[in-house]
Short mmCIF file of C-alpha atoms in Angstrom, two decimals:
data_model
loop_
_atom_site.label_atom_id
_atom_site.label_comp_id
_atom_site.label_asym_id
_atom_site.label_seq_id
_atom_site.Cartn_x
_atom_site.Cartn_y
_atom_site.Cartn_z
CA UNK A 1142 37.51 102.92 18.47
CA UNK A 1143 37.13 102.09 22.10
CA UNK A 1144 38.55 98.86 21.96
CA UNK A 1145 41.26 99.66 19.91
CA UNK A 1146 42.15 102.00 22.04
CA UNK A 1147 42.37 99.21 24.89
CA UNK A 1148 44.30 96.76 22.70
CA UNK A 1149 46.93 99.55 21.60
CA UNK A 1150 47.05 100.28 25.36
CA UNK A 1151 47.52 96.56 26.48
CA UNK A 1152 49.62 95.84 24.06
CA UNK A 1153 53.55 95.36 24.99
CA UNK A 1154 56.69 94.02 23.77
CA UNK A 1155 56.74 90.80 26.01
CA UNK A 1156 54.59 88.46 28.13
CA UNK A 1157 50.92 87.83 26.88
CA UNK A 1158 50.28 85.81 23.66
CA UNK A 1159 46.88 85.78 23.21
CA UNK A 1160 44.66 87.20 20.61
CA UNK A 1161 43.19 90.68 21.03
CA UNK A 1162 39.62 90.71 20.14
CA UNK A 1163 37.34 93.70 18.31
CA UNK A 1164 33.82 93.79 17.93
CA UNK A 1165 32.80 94.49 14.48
CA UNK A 1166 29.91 92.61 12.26
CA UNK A 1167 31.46 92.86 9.15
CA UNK A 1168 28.28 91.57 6.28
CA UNK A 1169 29.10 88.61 4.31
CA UNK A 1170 32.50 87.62 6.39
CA UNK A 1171 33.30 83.86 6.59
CA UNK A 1172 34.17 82.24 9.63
CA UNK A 1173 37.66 82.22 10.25
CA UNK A 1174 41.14 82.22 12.06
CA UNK A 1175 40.89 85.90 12.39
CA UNK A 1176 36.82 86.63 12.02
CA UNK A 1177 34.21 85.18 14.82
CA UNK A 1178 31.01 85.36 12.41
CA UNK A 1179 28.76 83.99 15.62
CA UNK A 1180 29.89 86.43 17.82
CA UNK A 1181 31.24 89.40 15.37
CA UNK A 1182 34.54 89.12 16.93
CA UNK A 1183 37.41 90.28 14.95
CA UNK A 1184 40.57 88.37 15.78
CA UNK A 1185 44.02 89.82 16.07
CA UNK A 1186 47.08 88.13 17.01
CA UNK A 1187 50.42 90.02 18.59
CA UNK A 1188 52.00 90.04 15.08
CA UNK A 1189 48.99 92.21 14.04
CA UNK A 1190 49.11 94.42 16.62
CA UNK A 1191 52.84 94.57 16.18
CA UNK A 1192 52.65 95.54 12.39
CA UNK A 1193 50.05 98.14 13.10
CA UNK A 1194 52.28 99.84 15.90
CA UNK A 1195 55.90 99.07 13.95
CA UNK A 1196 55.89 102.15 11.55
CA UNK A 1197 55.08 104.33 14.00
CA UNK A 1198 57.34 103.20 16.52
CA UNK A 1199 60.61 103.25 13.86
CA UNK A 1200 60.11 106.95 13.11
CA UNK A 1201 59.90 107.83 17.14
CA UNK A 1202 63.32 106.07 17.35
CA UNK A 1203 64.51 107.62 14.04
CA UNK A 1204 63.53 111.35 15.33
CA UNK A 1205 65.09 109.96 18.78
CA UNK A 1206 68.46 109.07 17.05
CA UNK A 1207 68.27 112.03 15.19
CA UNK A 1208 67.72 114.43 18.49
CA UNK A 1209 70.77 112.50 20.05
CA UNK A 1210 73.26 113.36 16.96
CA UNK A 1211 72.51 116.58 17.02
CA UNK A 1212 73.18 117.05 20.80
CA UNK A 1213 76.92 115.17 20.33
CA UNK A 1214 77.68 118.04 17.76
CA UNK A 1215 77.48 120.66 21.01
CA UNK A 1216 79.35 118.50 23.04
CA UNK A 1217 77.00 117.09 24.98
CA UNK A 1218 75.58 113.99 26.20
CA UNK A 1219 71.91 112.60 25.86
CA UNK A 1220 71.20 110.57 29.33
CA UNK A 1221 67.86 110.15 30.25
CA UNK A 1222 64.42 110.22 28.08
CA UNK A 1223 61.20 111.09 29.37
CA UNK A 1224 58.15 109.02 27.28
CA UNK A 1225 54.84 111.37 27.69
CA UNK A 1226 51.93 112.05 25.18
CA UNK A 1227 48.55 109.54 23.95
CA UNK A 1228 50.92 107.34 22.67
CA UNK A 1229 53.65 107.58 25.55
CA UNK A 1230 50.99 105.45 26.99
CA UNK A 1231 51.94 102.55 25.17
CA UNK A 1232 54.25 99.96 26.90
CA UNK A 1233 55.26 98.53 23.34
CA UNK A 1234 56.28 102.05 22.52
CA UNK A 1235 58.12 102.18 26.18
CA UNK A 1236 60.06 98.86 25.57
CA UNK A 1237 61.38 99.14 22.37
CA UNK A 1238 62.75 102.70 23.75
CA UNK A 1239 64.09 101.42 26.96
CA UNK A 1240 65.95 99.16 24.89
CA UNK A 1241 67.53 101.13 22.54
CA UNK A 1242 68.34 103.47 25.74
CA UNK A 1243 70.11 100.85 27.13
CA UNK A 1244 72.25 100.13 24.46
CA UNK A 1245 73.64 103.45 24.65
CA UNK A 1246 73.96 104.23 28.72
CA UNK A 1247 70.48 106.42 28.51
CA UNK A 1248 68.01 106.03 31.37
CA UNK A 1249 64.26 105.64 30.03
CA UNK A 1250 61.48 106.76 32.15
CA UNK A 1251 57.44 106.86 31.55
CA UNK A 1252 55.69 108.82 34.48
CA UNK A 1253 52.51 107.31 35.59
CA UNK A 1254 49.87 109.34 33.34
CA UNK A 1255 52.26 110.59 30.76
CA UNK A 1256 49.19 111.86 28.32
CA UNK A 1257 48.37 114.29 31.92
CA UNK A 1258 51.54 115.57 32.01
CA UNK A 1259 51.18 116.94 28.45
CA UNK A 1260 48.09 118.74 29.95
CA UNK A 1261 49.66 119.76 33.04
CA UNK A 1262 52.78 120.88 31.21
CA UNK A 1263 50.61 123.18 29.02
CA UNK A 1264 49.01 124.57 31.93
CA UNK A 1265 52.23 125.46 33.61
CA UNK A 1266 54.03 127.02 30.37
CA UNK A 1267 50.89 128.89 30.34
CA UNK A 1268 51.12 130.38 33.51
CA UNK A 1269 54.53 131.28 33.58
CA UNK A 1270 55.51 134.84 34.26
CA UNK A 1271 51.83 135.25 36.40
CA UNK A 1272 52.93 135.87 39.81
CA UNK A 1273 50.95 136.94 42.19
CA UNK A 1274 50.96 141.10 42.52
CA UNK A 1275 50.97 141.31 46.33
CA UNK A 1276 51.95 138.85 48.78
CA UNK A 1277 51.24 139.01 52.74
CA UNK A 1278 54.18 138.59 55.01
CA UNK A 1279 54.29 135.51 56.47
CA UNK A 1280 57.24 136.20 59.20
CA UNK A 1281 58.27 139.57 61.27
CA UNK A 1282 61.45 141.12 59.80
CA UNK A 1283 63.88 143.44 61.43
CA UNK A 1284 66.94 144.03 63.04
CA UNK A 1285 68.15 144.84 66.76
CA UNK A 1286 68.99 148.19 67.86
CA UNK A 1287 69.38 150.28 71.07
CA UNK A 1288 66.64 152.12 72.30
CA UNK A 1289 66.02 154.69 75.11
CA UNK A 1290 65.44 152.15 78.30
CA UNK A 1291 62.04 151.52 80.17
CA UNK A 1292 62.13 152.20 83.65
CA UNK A 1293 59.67 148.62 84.92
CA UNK A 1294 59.57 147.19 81.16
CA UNK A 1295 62.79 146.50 79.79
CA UNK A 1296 65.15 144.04 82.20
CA UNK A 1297 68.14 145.82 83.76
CA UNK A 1298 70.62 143.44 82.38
CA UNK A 1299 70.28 145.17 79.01
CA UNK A 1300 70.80 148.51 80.21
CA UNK A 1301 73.77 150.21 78.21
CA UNK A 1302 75.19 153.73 78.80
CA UNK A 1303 76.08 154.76 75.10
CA UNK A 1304 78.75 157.40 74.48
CA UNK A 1305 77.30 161.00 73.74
CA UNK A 1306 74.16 160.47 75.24
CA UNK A 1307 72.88 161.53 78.31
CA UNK A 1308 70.06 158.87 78.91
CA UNK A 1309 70.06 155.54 79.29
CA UNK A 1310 69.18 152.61 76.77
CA UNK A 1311 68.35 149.27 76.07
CA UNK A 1312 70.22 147.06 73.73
CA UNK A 1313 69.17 144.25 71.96
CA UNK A 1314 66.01 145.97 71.20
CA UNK A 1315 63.93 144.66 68.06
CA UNK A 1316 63.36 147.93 65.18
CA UNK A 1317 60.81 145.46 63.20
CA UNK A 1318 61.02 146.77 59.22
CA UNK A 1319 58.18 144.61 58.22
CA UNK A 1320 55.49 142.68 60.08
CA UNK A 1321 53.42 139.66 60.01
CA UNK A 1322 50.62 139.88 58.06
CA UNK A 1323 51.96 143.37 55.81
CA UNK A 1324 51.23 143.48 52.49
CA UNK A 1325 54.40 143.12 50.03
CA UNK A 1326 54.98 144.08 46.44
CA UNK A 1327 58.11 143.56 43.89
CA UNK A 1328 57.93 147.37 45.16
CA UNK A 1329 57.61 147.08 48.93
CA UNK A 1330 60.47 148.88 50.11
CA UNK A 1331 61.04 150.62 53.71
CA UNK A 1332 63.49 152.57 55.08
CA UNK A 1333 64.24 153.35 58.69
CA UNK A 1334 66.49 156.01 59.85
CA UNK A 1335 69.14 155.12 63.54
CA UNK A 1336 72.03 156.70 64.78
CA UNK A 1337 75.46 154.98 64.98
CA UNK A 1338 77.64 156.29 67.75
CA UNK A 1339 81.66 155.60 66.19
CA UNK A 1340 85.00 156.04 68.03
CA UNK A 1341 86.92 158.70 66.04
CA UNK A 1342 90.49 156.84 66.85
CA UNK A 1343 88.98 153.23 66.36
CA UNK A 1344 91.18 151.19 63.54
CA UNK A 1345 88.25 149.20 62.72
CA UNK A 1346 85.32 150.59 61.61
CA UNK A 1347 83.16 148.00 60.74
CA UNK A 1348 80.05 146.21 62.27
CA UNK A 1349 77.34 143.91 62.22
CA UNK A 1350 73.69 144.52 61.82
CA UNK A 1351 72.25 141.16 62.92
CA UNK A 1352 69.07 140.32 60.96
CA UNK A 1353 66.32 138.36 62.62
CA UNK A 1354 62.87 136.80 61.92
CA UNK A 1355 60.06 135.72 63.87
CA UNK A 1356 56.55 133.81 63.24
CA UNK A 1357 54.59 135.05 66.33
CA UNK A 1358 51.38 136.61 65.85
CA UNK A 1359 52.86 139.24 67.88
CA UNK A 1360 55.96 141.05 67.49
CA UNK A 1361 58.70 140.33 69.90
CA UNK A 1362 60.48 143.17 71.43
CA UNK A 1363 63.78 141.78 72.46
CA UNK A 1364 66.20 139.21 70.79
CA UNK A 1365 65.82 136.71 73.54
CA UNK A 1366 62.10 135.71 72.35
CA UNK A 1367 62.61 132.20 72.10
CA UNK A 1368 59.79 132.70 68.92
CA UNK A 1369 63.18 134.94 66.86
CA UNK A 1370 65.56 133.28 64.39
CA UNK A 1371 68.31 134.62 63.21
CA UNK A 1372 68.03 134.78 59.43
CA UNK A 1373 71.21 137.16 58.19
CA UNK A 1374 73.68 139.71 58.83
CA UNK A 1375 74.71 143.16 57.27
CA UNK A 1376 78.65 143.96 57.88
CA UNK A 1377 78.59 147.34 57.63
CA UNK A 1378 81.96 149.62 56.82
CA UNK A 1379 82.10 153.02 57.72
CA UNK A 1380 85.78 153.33 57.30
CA UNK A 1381 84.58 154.09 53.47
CA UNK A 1382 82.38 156.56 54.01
CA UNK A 1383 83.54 160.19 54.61
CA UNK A 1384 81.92 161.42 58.15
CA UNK A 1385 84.89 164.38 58.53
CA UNK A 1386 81.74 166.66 58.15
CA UNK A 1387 80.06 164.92 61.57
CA UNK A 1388 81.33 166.85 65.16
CA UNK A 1389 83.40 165.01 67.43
CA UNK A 1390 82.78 165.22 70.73
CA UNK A 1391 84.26 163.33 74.21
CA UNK A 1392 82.58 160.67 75.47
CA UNK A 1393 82.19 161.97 78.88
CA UNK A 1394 83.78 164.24 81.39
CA UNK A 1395 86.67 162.59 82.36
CA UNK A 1396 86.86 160.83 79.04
CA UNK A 1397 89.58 161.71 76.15
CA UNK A 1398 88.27 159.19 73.33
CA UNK A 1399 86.35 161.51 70.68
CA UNK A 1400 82.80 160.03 69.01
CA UNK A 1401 81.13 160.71 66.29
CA UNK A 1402 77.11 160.66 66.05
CA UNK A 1403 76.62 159.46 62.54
CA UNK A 1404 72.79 159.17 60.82
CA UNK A 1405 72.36 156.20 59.08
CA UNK A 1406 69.39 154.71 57.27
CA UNK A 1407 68.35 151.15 57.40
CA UNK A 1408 66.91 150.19 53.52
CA UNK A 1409 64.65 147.14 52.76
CA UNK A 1410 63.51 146.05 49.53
CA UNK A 1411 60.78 143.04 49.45
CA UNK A 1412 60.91 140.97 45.96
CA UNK A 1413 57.77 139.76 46.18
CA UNK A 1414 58.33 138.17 42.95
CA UNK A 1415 62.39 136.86 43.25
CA UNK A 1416 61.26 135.98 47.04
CA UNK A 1417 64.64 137.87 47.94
CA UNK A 1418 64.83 140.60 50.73
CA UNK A 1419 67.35 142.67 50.32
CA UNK A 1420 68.75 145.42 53.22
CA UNK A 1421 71.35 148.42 52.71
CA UNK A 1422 73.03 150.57 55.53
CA UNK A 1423 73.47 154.09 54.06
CA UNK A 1424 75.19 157.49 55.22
CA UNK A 1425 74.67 159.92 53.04
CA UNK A 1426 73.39 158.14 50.31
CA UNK A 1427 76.57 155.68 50.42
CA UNK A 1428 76.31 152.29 50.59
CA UNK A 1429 78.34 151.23 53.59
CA UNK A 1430 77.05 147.35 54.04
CA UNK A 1431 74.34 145.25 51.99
CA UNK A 1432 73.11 141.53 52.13
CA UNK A 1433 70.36 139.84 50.21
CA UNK A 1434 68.42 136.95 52.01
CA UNK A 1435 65.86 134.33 50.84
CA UNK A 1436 61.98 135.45 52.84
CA UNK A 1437 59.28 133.13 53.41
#
């Protein structure tokens, strides 16, 4: 069965003539064209072989023709055909297809080991919907925000004087919602809670939360980290939200513009599983911007 095998295997469409040989004493056999008595050598020539394979390569091209009718009646098109399996090993098998293919505009392919990818395709339909349960964050993820400034640590070109507040701060500031090295879930969420200081006259009300991303070990503090990519933005609206209910105040003694002080919450949601990080600005339990992004 060995050698069989071989000679099936060997055996193609074109090229080679010569006999295929099979060990076998067979008691009593003359010595012939197609028996080797001396050496117990049965002889088969390419017609042989070719009658052996024949029946079995007609009903692969019958089911073949059959497959592609029934695709026409959807209204589609058959245009390539993949040969795997035992017998997708054959190159007789592989010629005869490729050239009824080509008859009809259909590309023929045979991978390398097509009885592996049987195996390998089994494996993976096997394994589908087994994802890992928890993941480990591969990348820093946050966004940049103002916080109260450093006297010595933080430069003094980002110093900002923000309306309604009587200390200084530091833009540009980096509120990191998860870091390197975190665990993560299809669950992971986080939520962090800022302030947004809006002009009570201003005709546009909207603005953008820049997301950002670093690989560092550690965390950069400040945008300018030459180790921080910018990965997404949130455009956030507040001009649909209601925020009559917050107190307006002047932004400074000699100032007449009014401001508002408005909480806000910063939402993240990790899909560990869809690889998708989604983040959602909320007052009061409104949305007022969202933005999904793809996370490493």
């Amino acid at each position: 069965m060995d050698q069989w095998e071989r000679v099936k295997r060997s055996f193609g469409d074109t090229g080679d003539e010569r006999n295929s040989e099979l060990q076998l004493i067979i008691r009593d056999a003359p010595d012939s064209q197609y028996y080797d008595e001396e050496e117990g050598m049965v002889k088969l020539t390419k017609a042989d072989v070719r009658q052996v394979f024949e029946p079995a390569v007609a009903e692969v091209i019958a089911l073949v023709v059959q497959q592609n009718e029934t695709i026409k009646t959807v209204g589609k098109k058959l245009d390539r055909l993949v040969l795997v399996g035992g017998f997708g090993e054959s190159a007789y098998l592989y010629s005869r297809l490729k050239k009824w293919c080509q008859t009809r505009g259909i590309q023929a392919y045979c991978p390398e080991y097509p009885q592996a990818a049987i195996v390998r395709g089994a494996a993976l339909r096997g394994l589908i919907g087994i994802a890992p349960r928890t993941k480990r964050c591969r990348r820093h993820y946050g966004c940049a925000i103002a916080f109260p400034f450093r006297e010595g640590v933080d430069p003094p070109s980002d110093a900002i004087k923000l309306p309604l507040s009587t200390i200084k701060h530091c833009k540009n500031r980096m509120l990191w919602m998860i870091k390197k090295g975190d665990v993560i879930s299809e669950d992971t969420t986080g939520s962090h809670k800022i302030t947004y200081t809006q002009e009570v006259k201003a005709t546009d009300k909207t603005w953008t939360m820049r997301l950002y991303s670093s690989e560092a070990d550690d965390a950069p503090q400040r945008t300018s980290s030459q180790s921080i990519d910018q990965v997404g933005t949130v455009t956030v609206d507040m001009g649909a939200i209601k925020t009559s209910t917050y107190k307006e105040k002047r932004g400074g003694m000699f100032s007449r513009d009014k401001f508002q002080k408005i909480p806000m919450e910063i939402e993240v949601n990790f899909g560990a599983k869809s690889g998708v990080l989604g983040v959602r600005a909320l007052c009061d339990g409104q949305v007022a911007g969202a933005a999904e992004l793809t996370f490493d």
